[in-house]
Tab-separated table of N, CA and C in Angstrom:
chain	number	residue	atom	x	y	z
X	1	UNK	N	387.981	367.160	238.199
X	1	UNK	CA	387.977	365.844	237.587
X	1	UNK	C	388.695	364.831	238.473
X	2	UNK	N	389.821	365.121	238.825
X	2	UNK	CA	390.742	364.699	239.707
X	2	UNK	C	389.427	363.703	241.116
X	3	UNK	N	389.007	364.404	241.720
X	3	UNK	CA	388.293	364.474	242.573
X	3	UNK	C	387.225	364.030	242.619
X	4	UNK	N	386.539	364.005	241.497
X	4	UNK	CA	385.913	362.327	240.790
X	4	UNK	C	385.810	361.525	240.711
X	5	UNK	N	387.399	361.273	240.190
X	5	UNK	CA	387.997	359.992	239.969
X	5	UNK	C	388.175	359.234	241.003
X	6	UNK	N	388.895	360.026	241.907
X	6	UNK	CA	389.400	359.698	243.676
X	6	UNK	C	387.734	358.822	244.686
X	7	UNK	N	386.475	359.536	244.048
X	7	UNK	CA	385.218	359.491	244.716
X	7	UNK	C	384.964	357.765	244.339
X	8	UNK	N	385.042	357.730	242.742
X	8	UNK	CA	384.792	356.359	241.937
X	8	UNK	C	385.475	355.075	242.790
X	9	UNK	N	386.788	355.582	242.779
X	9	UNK	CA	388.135	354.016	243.275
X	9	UNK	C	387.032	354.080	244.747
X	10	UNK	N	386.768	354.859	245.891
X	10	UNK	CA	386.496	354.815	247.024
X	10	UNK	C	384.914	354.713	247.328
X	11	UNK	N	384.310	354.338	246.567
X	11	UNK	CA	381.956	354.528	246.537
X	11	UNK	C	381.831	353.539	245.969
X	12	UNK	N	380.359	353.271	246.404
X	12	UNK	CA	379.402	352.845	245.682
X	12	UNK	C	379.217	352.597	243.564
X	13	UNK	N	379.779	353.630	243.217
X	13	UNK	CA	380.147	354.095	242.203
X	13	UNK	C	381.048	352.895	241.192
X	14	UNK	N	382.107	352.681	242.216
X	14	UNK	CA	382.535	351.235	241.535
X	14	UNK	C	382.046	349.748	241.133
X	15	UNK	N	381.357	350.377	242.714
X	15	UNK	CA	380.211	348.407	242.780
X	15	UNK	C	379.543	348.923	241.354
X	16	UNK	N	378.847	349.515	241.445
X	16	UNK	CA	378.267	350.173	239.948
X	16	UNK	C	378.977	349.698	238.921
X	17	UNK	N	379.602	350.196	238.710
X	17	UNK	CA	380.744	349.789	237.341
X	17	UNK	C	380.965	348.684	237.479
X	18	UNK	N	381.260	347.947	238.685
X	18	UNK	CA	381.723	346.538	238.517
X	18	UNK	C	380.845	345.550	237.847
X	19	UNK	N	379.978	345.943	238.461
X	19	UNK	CA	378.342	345.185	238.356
X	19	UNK	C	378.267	345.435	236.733
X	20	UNK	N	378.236	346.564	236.098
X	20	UNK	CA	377.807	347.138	234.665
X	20	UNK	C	378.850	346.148	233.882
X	21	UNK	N	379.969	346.158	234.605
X	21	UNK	CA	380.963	345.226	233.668
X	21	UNK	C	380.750	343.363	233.641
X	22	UNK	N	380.138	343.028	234.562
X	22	UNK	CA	379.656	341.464	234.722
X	22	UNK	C	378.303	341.371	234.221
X	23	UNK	N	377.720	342.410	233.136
X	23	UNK	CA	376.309	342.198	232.750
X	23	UNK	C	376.288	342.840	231.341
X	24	UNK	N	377.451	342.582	230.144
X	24	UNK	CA	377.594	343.454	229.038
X	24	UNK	C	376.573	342.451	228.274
X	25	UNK	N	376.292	342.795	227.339
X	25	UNK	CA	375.771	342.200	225.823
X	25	UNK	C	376.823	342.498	224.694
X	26	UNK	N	377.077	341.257	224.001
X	26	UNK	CA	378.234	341.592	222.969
X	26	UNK	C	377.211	341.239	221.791
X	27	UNK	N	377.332	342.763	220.784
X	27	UNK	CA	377.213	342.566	219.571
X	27	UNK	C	378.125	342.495	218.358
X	28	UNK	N	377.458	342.296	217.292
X	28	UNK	CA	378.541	342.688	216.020
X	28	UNK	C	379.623	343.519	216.268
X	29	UNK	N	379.095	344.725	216.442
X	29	UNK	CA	379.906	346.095	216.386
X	29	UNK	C	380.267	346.479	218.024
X	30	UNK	N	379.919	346.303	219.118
X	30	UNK	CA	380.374	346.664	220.316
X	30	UNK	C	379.695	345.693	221.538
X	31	UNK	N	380.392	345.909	222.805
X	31	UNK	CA	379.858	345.031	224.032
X	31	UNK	C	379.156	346.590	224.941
X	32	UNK	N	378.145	345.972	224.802
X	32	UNK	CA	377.471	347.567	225.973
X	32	UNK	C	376.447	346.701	226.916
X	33	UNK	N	375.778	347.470	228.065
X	33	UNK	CA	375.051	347.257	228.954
X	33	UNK	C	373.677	347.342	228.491
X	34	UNK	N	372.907	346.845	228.057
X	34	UNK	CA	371.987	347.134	227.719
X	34	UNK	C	370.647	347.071	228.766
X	35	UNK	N	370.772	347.517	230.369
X	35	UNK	CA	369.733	347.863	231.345
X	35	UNK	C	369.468	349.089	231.132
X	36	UNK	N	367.768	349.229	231.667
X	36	UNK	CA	367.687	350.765	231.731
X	36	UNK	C	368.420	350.957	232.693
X	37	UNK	N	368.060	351.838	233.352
X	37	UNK	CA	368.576	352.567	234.479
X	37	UNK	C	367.637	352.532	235.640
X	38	UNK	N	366.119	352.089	235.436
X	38	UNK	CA	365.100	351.416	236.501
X	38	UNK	C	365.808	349.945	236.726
X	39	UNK	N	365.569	349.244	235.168
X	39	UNK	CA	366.324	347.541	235.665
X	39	UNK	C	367.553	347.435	236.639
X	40	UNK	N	368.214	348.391	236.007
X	40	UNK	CA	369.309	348.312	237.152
X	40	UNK	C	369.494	348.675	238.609
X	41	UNK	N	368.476	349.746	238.806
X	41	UNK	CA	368.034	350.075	239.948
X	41	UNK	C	366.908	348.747	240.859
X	42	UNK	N	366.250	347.965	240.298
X	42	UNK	CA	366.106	347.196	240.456
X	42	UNK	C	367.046	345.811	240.964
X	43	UNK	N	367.609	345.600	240.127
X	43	UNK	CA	368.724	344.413	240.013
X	43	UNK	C	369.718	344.603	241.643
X	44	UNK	N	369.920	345.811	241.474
X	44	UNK	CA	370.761	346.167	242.900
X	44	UNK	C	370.059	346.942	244.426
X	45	UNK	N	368.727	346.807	244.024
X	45	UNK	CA	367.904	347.206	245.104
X	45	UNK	C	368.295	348.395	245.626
X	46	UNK	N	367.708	349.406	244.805
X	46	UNK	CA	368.128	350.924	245.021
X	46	UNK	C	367.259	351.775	244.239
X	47	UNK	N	367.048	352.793	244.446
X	47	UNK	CA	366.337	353.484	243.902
X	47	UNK	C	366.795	354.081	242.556
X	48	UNK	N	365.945	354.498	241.483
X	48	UNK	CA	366.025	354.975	240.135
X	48	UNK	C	367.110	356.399	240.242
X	49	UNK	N	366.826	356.735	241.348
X	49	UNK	CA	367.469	358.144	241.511
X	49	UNK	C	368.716	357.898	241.984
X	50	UNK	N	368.560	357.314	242.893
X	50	UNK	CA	370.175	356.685	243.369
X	50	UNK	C	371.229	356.395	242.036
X	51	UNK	N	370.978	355.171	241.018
X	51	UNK	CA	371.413	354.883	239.841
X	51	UNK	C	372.033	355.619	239.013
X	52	UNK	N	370.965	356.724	239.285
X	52	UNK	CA	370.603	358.049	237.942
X	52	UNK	C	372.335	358.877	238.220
X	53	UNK	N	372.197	359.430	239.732
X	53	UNK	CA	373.224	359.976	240.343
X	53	UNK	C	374.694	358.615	239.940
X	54	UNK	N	374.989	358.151	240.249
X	54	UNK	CA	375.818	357.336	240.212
X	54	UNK	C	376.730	357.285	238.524
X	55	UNK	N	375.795	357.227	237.754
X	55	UNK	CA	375.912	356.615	236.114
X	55	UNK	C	376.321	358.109	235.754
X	56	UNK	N	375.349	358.912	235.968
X	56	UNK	CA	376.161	360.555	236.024
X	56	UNK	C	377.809	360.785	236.139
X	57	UNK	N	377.902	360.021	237.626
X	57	UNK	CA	379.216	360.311	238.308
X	57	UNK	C	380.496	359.594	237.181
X	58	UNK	N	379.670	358.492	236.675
X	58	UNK	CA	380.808	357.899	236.281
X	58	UNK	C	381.092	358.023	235.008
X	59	UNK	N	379.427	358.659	234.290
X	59	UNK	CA	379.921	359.617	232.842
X	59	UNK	C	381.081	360.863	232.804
X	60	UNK	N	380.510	361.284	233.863
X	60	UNK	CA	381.567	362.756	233.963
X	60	UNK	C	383.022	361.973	234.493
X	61	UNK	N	382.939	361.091	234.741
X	61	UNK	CA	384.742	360.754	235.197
X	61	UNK	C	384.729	359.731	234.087
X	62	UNK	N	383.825	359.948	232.678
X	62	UNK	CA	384.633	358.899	231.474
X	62	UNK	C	384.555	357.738	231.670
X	63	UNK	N	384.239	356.703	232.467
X	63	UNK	CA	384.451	355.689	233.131
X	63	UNK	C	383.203	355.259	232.093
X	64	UNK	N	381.979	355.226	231.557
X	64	UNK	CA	381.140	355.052	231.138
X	64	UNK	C	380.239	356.358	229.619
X	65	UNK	N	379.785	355.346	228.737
X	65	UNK	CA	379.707	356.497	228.255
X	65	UNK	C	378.197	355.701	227.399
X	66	UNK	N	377.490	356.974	227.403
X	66	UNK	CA	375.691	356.440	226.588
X	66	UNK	C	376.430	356.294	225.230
X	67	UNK	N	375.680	354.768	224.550
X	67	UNK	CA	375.815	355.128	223.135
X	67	UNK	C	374.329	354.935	222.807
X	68	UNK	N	373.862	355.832	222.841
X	68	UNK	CA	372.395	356.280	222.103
X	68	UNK	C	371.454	355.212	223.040
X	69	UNK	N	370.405	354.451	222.046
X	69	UNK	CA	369.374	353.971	222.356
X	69	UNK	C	369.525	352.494	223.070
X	70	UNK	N	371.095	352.705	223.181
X	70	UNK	CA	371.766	350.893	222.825
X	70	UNK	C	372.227	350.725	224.106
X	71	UNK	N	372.131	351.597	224.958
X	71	UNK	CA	372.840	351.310	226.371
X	71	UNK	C	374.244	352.107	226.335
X	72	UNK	N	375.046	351.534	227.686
X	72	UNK	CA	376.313	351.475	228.124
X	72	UNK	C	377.278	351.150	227.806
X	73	UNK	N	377.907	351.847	227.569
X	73	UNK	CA	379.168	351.469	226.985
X	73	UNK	C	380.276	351.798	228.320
X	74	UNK	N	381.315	350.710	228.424
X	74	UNK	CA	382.102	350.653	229.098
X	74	UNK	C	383.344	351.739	229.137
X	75	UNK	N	383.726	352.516	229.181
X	75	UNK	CA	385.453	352.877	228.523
X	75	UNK	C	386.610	352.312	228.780
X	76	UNK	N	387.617	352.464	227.920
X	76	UNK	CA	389.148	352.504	228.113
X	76	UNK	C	389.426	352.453	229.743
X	77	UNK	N	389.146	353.919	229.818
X	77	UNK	CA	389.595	354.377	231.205
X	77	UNK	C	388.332	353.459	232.562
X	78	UNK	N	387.408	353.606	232.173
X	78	UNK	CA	386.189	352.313	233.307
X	78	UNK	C	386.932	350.921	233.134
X	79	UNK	N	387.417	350.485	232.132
X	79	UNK	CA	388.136	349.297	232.271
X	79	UNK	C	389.619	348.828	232.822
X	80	UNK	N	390.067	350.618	232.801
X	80	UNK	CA	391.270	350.546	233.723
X	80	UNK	C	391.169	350.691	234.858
X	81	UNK	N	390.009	351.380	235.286
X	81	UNK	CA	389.615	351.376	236.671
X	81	UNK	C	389.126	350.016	237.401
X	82	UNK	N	388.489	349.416	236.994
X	82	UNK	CA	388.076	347.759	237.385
X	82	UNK	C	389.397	346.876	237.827
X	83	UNK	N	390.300	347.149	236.558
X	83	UNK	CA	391.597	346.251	236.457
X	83	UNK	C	392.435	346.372	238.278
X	84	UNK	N	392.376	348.198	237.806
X	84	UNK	CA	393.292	348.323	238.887
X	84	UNK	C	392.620	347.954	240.511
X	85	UNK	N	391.064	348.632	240.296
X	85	UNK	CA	390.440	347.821	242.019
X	85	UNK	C	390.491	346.399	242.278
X	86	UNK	N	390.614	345.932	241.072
X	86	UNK	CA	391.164	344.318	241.440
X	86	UNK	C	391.947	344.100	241.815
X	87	UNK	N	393.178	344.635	241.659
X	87	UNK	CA	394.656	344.370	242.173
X	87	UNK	C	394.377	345.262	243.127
X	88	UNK	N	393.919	345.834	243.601
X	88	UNK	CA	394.037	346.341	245.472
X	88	UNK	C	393.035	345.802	246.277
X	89	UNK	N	391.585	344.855	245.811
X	89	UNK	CA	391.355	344.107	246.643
X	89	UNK	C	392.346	343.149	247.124
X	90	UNK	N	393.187	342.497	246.218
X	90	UNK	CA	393.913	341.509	246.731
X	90	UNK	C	395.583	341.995	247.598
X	91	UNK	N	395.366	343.585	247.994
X	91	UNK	CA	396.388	343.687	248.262
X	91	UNK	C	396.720	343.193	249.630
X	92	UNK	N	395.487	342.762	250.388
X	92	UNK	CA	395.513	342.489	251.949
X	92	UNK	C	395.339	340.889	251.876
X	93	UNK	N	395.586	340.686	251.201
X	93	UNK	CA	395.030	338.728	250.731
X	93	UNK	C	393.767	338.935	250.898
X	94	UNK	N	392.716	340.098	250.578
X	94	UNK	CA	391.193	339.404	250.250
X	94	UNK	C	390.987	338.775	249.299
X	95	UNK	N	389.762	338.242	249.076
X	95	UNK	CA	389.495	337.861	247.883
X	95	UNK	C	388.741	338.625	246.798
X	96	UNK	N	388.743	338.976	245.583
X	96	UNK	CA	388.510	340.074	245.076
X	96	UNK	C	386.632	339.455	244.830
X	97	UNK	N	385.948	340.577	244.115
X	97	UNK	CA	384.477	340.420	244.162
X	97	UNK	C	384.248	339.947	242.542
């Protein structure tokens, strides 16, 4: 798990998440992603399979989680992960994304 996690802060994997987090839909009851997993493969010019692998990676490290027919749901822990790559883009004075 450990080793996962470590893969997420350092890949592709984050742009992923980052991206999933600047494209929620807020309803009544929750804020989720509501792309397939082609749209999104689309949207970021990549293949369906590429995506597929990725959204995997970041289910199994919790970071994301299916709620049924409704899309993406963000987590706790995917939202602590965002927080914190923000504060280490800016650790060199970049500018964060």
């Amino acid at each position: 798990m450990t080793n996962n996690l470590i893969n997420v802060f350092a890949s592709e994997e984050y742009l992923l998440l980052f991206w999933l987090s600047k494209n929620l839909t807020k309803s009544k009851q929750k804020t989720s992603v509501r792309f397939s997993q082609a749209e999104i493969a689309e949207e970021l010019n990549c293949s369906p399979t590429t995506i597929n692998k990725r959204m995997r990676l970041l289910q199994n490290c919790k970071c994301i989680k299916l709620d049924g027919k409704k899309g993406y749901e963000i987590t706790n822990k995917g939202k602590s992960v965002i927080k914190i790559m923000k504060k280490l883009e800016t650790v060199d004075g970049g500018e964060q994304i």
